[in-house]
Short mmCIF file of C-alpha atoms in Angstrom, two decimals:
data_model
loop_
_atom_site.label_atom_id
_atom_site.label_comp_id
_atom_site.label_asym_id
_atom_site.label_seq_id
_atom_site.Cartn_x
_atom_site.Cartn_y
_atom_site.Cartn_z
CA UNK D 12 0.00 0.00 0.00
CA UNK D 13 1.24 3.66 -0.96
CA UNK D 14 1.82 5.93 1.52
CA UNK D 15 -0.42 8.94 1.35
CA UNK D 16 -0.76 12.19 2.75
CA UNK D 17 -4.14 14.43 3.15
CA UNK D 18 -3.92 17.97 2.95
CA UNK D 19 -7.43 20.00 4.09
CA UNK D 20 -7.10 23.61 3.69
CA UNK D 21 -9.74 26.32 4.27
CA UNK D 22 -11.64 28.25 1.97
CA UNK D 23 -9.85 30.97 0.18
CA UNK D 24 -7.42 30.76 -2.71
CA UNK D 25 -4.53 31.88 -0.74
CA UNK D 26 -5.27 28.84 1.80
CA UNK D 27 -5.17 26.20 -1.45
CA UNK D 28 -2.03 27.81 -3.07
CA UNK D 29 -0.22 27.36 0.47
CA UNK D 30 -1.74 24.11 0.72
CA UNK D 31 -0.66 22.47 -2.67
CA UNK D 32 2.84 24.43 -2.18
CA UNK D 33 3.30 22.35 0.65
CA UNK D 34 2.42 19.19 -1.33
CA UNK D 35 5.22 19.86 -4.00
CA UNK D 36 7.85 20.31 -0.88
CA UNK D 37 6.88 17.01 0.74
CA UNK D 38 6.99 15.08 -2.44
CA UNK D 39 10.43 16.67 -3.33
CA UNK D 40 11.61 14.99 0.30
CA UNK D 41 9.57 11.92 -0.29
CA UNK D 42 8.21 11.62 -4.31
CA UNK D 43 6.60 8.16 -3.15
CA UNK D 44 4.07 9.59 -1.09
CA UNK D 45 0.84 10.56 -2.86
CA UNK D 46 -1.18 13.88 -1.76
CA UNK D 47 -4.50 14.62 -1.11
CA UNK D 48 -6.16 17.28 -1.09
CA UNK D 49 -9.60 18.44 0.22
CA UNK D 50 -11.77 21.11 -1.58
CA UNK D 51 -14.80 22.31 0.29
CA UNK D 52 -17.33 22.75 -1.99
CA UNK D 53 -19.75 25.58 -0.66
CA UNK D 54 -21.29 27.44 -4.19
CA UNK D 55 -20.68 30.24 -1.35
CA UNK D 56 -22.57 33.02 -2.69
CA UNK D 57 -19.48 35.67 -1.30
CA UNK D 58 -17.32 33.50 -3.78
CA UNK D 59 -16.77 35.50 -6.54
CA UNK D 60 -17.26 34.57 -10.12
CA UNK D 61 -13.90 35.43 -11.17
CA UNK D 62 -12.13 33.89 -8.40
CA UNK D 63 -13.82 30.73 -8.33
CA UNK D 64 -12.92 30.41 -12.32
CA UNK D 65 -9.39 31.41 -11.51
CA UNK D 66 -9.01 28.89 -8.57
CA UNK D 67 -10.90 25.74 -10.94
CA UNK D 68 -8.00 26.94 -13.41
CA UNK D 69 -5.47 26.54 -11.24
CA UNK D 70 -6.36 23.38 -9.53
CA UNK D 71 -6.29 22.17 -13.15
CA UNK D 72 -2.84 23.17 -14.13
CA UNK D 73 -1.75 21.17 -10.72
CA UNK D 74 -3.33 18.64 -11.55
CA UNK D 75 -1.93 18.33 -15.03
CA UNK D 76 1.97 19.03 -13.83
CA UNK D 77 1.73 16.97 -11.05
CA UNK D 78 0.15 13.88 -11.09
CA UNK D 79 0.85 12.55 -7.61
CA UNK D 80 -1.19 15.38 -5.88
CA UNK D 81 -4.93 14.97 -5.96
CA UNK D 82 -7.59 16.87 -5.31
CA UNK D 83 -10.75 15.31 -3.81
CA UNK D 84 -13.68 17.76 -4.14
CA UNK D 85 -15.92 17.09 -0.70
CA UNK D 86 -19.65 16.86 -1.50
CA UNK D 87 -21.35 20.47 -1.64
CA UNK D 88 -23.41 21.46 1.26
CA UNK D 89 -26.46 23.16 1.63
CA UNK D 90 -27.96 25.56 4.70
CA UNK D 91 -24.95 27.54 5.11
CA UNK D 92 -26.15 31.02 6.15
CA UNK D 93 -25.08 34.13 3.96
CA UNK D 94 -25.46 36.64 6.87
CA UNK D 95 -22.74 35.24 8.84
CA UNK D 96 -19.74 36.99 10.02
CA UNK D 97 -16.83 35.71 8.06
CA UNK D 98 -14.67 34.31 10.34
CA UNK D 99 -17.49 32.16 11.91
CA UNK D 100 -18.66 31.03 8.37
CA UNK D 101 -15.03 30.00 7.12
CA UNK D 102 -15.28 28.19 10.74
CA UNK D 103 -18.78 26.70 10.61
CA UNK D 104 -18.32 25.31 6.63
CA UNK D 105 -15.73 22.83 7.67
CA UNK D 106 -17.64 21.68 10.71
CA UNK D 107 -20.72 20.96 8.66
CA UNK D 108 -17.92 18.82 6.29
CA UNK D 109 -17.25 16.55 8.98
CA UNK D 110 -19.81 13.75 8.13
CA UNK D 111 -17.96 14.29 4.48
CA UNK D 112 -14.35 14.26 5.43
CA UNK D 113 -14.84 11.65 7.93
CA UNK D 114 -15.99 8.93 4.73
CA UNK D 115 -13.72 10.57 2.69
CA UNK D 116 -10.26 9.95 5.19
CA UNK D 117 -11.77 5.69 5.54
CA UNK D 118 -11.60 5.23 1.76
CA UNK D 119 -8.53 6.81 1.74
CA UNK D 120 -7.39 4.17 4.30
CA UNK D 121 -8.51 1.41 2.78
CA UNK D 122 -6.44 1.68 -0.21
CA UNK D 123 -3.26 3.47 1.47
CA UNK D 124 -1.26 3.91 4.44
CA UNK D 125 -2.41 7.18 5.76
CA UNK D 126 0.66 9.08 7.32
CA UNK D 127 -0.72 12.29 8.42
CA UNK D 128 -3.63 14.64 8.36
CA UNK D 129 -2.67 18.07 7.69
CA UNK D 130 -5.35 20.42 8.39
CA UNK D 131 -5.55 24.58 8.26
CA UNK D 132 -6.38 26.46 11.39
CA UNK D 133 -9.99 26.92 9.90
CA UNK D 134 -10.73 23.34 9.37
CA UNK D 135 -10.10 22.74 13.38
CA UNK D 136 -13.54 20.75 13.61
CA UNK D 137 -11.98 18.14 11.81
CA UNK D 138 -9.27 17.43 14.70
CA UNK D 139 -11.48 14.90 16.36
CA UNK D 140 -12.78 13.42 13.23
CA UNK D 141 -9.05 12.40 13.00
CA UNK D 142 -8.51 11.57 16.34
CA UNK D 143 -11.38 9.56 16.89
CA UNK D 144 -9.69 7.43 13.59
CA UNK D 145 -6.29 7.37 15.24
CA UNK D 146 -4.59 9.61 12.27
CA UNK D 147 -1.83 11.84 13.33
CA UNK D 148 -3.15 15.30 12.51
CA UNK D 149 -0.96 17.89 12.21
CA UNK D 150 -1.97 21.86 11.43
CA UNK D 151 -0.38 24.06 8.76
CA UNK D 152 -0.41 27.87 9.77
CA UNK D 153 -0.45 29.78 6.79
CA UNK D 154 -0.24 33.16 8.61
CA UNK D 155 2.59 34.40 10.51
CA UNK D 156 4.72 32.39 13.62
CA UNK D 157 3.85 35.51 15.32
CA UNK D 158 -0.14 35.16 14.74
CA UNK D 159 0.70 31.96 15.75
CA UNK D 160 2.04 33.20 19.22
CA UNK D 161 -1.29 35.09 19.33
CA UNK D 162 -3.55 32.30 19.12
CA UNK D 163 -1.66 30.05 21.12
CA UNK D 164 -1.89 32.35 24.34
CA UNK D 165 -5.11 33.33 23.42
CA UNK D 166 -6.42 30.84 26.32
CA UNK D 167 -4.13 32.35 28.61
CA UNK D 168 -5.41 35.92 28.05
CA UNK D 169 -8.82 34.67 28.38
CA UNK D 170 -8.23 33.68 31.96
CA UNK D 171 -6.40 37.13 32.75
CA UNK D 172 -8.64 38.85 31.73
CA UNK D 173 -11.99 39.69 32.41
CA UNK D 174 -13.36 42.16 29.31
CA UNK D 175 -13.23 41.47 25.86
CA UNK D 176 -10.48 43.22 23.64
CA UNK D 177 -13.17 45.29 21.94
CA UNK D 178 -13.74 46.51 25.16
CA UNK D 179 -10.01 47.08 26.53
CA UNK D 180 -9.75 50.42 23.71
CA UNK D 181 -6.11 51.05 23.29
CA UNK D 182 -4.99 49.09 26.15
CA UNK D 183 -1.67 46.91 24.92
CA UNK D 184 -1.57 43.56 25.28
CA UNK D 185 1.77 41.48 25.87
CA UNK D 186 2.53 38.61 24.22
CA UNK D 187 5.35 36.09 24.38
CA UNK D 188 7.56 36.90 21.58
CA UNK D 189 6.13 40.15 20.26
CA UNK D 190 6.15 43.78 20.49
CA UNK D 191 3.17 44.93 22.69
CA UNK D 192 -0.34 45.24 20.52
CA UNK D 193 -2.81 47.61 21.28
CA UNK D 194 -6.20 45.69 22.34
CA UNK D 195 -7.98 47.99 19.15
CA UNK D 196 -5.42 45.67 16.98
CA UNK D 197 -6.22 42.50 17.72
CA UNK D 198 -8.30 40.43 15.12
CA UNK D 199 -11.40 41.51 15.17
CA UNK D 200 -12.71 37.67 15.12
CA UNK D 201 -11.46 37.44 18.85
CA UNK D 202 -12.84 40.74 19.21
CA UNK D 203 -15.61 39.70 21.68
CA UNK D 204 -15.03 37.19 24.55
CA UNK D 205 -19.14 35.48 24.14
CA UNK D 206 -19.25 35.68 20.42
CA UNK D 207 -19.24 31.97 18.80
CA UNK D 208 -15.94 32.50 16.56
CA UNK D 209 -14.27 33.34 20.00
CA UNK D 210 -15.18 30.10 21.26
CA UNK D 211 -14.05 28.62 17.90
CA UNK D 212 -10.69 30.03 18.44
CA UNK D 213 -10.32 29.22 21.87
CA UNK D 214 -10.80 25.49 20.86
CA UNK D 215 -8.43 25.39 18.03
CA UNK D 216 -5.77 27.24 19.97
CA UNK D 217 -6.53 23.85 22.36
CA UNK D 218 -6.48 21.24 19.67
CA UNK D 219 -3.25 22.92 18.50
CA UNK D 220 -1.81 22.65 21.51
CA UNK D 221 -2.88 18.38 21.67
CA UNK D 222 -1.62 18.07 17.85
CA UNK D 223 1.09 16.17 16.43
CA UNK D 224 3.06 18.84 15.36
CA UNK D 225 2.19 22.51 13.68
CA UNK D 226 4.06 23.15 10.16
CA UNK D 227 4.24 27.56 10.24
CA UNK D 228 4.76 29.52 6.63
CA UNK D 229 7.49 31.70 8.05
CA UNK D 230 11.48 31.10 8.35
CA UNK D 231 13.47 31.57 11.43
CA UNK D 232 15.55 34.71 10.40
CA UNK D 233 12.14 36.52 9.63
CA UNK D 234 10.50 35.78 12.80
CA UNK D 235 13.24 34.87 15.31
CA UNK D 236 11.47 35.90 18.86
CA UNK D 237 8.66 35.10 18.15
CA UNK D 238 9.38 31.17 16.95
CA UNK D 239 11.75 31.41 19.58
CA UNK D 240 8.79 31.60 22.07
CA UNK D 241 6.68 29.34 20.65
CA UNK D 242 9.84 26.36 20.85
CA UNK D 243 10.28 27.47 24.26
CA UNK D 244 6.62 26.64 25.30
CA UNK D 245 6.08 30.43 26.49
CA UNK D 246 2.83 30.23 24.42
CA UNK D 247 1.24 27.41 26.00
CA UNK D 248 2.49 28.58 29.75
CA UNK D 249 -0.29 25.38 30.85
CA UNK D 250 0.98 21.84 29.28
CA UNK D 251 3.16 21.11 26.09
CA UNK D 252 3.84 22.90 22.92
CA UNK D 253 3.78 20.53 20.22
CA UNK D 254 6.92 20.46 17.81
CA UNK D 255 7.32 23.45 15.55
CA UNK D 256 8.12 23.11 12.17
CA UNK D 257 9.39 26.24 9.98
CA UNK D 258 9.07 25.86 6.79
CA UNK D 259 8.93 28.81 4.47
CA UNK D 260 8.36 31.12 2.47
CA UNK D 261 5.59 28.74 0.64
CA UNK D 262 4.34 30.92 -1.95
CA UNK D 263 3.02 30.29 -5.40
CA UNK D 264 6.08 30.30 -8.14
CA UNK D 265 5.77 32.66 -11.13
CA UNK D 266 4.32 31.27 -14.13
CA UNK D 267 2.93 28.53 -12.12
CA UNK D 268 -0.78 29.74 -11.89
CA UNK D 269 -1.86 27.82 -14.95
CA UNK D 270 -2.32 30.84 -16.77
CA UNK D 271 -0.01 31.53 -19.90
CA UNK D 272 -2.03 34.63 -20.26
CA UNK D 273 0.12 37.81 -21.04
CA UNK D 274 -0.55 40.31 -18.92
CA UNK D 275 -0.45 44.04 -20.36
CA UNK D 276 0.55 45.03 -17.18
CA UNK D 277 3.88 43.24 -17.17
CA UNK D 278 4.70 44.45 -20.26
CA UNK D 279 4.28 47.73 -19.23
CA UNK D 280 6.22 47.00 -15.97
CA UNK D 281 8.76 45.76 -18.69
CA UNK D 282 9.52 49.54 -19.75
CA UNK D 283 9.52 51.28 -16.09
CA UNK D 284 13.06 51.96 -14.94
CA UNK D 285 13.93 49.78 -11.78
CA UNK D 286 12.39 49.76 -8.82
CA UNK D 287 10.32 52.74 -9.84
CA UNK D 288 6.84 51.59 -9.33
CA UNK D 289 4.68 51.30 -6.44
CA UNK D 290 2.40 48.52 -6.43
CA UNK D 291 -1.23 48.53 -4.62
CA UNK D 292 -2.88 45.48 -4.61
CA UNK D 293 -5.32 43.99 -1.47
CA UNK D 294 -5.83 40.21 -1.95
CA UNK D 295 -9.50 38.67 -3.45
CA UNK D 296 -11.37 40.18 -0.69
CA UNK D 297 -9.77 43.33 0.16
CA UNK D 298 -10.39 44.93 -2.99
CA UNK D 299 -13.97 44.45 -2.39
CA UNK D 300 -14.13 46.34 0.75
CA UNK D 301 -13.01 49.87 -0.85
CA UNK D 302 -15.83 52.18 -0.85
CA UNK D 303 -15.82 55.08 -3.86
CA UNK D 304 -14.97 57.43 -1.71
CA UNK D 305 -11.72 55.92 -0.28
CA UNK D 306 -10.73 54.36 -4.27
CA UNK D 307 -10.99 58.79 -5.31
CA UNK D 308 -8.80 59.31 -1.96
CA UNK D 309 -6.23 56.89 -3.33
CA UNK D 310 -6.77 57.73 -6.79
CA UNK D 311 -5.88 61.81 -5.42
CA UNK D 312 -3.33 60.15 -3.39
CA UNK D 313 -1.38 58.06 -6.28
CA UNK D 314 -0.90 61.78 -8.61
CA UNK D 315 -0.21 63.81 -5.47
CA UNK D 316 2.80 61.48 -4.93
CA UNK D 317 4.00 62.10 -8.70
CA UNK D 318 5.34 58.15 -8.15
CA UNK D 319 4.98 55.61 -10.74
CA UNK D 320 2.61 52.90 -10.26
CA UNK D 321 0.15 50.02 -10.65
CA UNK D 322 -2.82 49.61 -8.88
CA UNK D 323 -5.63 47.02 -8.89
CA UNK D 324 -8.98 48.05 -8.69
CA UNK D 325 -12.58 46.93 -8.02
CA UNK D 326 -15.63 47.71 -7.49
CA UNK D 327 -17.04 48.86 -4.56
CA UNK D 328 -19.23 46.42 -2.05
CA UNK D 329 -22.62 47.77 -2.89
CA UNK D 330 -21.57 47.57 -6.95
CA UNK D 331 -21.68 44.10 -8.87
CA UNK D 332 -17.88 42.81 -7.73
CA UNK D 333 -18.24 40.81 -10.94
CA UNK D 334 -18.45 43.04 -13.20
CA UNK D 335 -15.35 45.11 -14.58
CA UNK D 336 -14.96 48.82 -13.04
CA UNK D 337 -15.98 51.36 -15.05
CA UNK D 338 -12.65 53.34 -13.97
CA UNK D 339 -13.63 56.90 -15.41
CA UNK D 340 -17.18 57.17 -13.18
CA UNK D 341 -15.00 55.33 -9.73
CA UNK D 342 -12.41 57.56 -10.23
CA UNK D 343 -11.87 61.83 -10.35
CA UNK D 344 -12.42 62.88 -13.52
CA UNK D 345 -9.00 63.11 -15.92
CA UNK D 346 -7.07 61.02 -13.47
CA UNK D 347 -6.48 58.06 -16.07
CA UNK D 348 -4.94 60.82 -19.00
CA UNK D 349 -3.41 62.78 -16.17
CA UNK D 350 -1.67 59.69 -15.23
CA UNK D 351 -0.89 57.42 -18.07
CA UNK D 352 2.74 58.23 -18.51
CA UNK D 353 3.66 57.07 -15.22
CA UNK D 354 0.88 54.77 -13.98
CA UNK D 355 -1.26 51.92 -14.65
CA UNK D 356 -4.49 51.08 -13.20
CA UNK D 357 -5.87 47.13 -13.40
CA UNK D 358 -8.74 45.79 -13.69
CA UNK D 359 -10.08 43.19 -10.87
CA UNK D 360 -6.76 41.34 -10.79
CA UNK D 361 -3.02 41.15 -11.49
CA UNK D 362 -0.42 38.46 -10.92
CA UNK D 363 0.67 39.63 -7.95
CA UNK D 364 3.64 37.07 -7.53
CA UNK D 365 5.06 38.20 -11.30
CA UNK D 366 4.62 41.97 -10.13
CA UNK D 367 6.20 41.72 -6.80
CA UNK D 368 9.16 39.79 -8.69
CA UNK D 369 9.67 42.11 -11.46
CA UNK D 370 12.36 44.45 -10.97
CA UNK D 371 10.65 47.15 -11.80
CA UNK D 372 8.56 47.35 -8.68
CA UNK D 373 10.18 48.79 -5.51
CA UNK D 374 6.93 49.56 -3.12
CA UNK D 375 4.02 47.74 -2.25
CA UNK D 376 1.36 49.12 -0.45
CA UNK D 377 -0.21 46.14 1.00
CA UNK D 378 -3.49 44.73 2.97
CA UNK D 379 -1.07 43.12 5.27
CA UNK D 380 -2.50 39.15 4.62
CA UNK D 381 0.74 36.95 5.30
CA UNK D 382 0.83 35.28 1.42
CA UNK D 383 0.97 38.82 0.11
CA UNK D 384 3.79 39.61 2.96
CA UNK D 385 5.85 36.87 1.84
CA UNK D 386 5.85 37.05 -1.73
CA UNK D 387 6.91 40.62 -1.24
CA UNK D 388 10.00 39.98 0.99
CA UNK D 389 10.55 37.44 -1.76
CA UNK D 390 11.05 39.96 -4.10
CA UNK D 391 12.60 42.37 -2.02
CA UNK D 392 10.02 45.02 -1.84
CA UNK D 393 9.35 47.07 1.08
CA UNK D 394 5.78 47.65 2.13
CA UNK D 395 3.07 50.91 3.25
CA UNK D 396 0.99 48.42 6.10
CA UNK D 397 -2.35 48.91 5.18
CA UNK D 398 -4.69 46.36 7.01
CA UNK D 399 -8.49 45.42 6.05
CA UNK D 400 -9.37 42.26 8.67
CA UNK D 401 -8.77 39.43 9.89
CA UNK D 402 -5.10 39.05 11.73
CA UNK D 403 -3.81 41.45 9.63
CA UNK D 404 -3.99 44.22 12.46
CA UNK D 405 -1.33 42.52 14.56
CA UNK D 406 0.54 41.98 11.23
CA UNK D 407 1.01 45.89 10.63
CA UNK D 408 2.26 45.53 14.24
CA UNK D 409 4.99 43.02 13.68
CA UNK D 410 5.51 44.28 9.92
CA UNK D 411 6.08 48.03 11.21
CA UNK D 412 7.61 47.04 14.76
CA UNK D 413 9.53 43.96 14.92
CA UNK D 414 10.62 43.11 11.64
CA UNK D 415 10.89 46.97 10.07
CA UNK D 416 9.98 45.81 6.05
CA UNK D 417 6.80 47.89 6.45
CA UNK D 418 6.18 52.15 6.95
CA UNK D 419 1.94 51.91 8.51
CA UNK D 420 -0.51 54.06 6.87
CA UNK D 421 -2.72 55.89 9.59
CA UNK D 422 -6.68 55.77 9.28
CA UNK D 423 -9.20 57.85 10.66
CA UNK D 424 -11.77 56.87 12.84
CA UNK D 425 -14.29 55.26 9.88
CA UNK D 426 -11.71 53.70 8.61
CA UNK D 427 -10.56 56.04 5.70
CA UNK D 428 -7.07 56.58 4.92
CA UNK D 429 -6.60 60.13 3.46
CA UNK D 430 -5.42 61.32 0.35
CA UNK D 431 -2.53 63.18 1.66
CA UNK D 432 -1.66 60.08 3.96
CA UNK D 433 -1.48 57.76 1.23
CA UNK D 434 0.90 60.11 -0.85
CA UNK D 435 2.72 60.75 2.67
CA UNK D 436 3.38 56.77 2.89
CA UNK D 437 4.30 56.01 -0.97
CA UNK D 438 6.78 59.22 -0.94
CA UNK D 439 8.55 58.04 1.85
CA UNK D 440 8.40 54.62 0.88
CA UNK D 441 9.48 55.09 -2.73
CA UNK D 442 12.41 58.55 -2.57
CA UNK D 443 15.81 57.83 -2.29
CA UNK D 444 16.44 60.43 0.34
CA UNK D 445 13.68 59.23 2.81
CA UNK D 446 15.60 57.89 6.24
CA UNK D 447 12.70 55.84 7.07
CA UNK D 448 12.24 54.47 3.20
CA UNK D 449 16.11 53.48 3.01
CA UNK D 450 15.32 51.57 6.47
CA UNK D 451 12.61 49.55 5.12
CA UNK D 452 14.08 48.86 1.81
CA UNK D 453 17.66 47.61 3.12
CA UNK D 454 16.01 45.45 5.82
CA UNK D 455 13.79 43.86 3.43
CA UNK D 456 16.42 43.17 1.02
CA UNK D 457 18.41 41.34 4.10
CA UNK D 458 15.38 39.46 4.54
CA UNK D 459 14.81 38.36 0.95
CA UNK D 460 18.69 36.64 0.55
CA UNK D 461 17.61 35.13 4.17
CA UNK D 462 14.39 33.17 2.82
CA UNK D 463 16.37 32.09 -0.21
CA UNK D 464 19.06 30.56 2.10
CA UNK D 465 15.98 29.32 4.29
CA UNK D 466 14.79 27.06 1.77
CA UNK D 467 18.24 25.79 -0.08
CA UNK D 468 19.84 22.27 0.96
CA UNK D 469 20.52 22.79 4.35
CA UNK D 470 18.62 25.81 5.26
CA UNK D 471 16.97 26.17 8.12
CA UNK D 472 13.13 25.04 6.90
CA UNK D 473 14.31 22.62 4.16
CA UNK D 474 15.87 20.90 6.94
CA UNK D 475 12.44 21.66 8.87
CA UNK D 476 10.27 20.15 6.38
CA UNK D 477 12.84 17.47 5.65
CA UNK D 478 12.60 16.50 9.27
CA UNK D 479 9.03 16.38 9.44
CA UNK D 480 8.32 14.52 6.12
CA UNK D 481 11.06 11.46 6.98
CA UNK D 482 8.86 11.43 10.49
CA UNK D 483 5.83 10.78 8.78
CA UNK D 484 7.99 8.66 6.05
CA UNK D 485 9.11 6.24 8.62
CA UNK D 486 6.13 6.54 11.30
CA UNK D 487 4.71 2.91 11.82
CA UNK D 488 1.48 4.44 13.38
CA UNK D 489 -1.33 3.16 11.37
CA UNK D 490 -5.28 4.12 11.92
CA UNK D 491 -8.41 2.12 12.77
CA UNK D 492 -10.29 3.31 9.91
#
């Protein structure tokens, strides 16, 4: 019998890209293992057309290159409400999957040797479906080691505390391995102590804990006190911290999208003089939450700066997010002809691993979300910390704080970021003679010859994720499926 190993990520592209990333690593280590991987199948109505064509296209191209990964679409599932909070949905959708995953792990085990479960931090309800079948279950993080740290302690700070962070204003909140973060910054899904997704997180940080081992997209030179607290148990003060496993930067390689598409933006990119351009871009769901107020304020922004630059755009949440832009009624009137010698607006989408590779670009002003984080250190390009939701809060935090590859943009109290704040951030990010631009751009560029060493023979996470995948190689634990 093969050996095989089941990967479950969450929904969200940048969860499956992680996800099969991982796949190619541990069949570079081990190319006799086969992968699976779980799709949940929701026909979410929040799921964009576009992005659910771009993600069926890319699970195709995978498919086709390599043949020993599979993906194993769950059965859809119906009664999933559209009214709830995020968080709690992307947590609820795998929970109602159980009944599926549960069937779908036996048959698996009845033709292989099933080595490991590797589940996302969303699909947490399927822990005990795993442990009640005696598979060693493992989680992948695919946010930072220092969210990580967050979540972990997050059951500590629940019994030191009696309000809810919502509550605590500005009040900062220590954490083992990380700059203070002001209660306001925490993620807004822990937000409040008797919501459901609080309870949610409070159990996975539990399960976590009880796992086999959690595998972290981040590399030790990036994130050295916070993994550092993590290995030295500080985050789970109460019982054991389960092995930690490094092994980044897991992002998706250029050209490797299944799309052969080329992209009028990169050939424009192809005649800007280096590291000239400024990149916007806010991940599949940021770019929805822009209203047309805050796209003119950027748009005002962007020529104020007189930088050079690309910028995705969208429409706004009450438009049809489907639908292309229509860029000269979002935006002031004459900005495109104003602007067309030095910048370039997009439509919906870009290739933001291409962009944030090309030389070309030398800024990105970013929503913060850890994929986007690492492809730019990647590529060497220092960030403007702009954060939407989720973790990404405490992100701008560490980005800003701790590791110094990020200037912070500062919002008002709705939320807006200014016109003359935006240009404020890009001029300082993107002129030679700004002190706190030539910070950020010579720290980042430290950090991206450190996650190319991370990840060559010998590095610190190849030898991570070489570690882990001769564990589960020469494991003789077997389950009772």
């Amino acid at each position: 019998m093969e050996k095989a190993i089941v990967l479950y990520p969450s929904e969200g592209r940048g969860h499956l890209i992680a996800m099969v990333e991982l796949g190619k690593l541990i069949l570079k280590h081990h190319p006799s293992f086969s992968i699976t991987i779980f799709v949940l199948n929701t026909h979410s109505a929040s799921t964009a057309q576009h992005v659910a064509s771009s993600t069926a296209q890319y699970i195709a191209a995978i498919e086709a290159a390599t043949p020993s990964i599979t993906f194993l679409h769950l059965p859809p599932i119906s009664g999933v409400p559209s009214t709830l909070f995020p968080p709690e949905l992307m947590y609820l959708v795998p929970r109602l999957n159980n009944p599926n995953v549960h069937q779908a792990l036996q048959t698996i085990s009845h033709t292989s040797k099933l080595k490991a479960f590797v589940i996302d931090f969303f699909c947490d309800a399927a822990f005990e479906v795993a442990a009640n079948l005696s598979i060693p279950t493992y989680y992948f993080f695919t946010s930072s080691a220092s969210s990580l740290a967050v979540f972990l302690y997050l059951p500590t700070l629940h019994k030191n505390l009696d309000k809810s962070f919502k509550d605590l204003n500005h009040m900062l909140i220590d954490i083992p391995g990380l700059p203070s973060i002001p209660a306001s910054d925490m993620s807004k899904a822990t937000s409040d102590r008797s919501s459901k997704v609080y309870e949610y997180f409070l159990d996975s940080a539990t399960h976590m804990a009880k796992s086999n081992g959690l595998l972290v997209n981040t590399f030790e030179l990036l994130e050295r006190n916070a993994i550092k607290a993590l290995s030295d148990g500080l985050c789970v003060p109460d019982g054991p911290t389960p092995p930690i496993f490094c092994i980044g930067p897991l992002i998706l390689s250029c050209n490797q999208d299944g799309d052969d598409h080329q992209y009028e933006c990169l050939n424009w990119l192809n005649s800007q003089p280096s590291r000239s351009v400024v990149f916007l871009c806010f991940g599949s769901m940021g770019l929805e939450l822009f209203s047309a107020k805050q796209l003119r304020e950027m748009a005002v922004g962007l020529e104020n700066s007189g930088q050079r630059f690309l910028w995705v755009v969208r429409n706004p949440p009450t438009d049809n997010n489907d639908k292309e832009p229509d860029l000269d009624e979002l935006l002031p009137q004459g900005f495109l002809e104003r602007t067309k010698d030095r910048g370039f607006v997009v439509k919906q989408w870009a290739p933001q691993a291409e962009v944030l590779s090309h030389g070309s670009v030398g800024g990105f002003v970013t929503h913060c979300g850890w994929n986007s984080v690492l492809e730019a250190v990647c590529g060497g390009v220092p960030m403007v910390a702009w954060p939407l939701y989720a973790e990404q809060k405490m992100n701008r935090v560490v980005l800003v704080k701790e590791l110094k590859v990020a200037l912070a943009v500062n919002e008002s109290e709705d939320g807006l970021v200014s016109a003359a704040e935006l240009e404020k951030r890009v001029r300082e990010l993107m002129e030679s003679e700004s002190e706190a631009g030539k910070e950020v751009r010579e720290r980042v560029s430290g950090m991206r010859d450190a996650a190319v060493a991370a990840v060559k023979g010998g590095g610190s996470s190849h030898v991570a994720l070489a570690k882990v995948a001769e564990l589960w190689f020469t494991s003789t634990s077997t389950s009772t499926c």
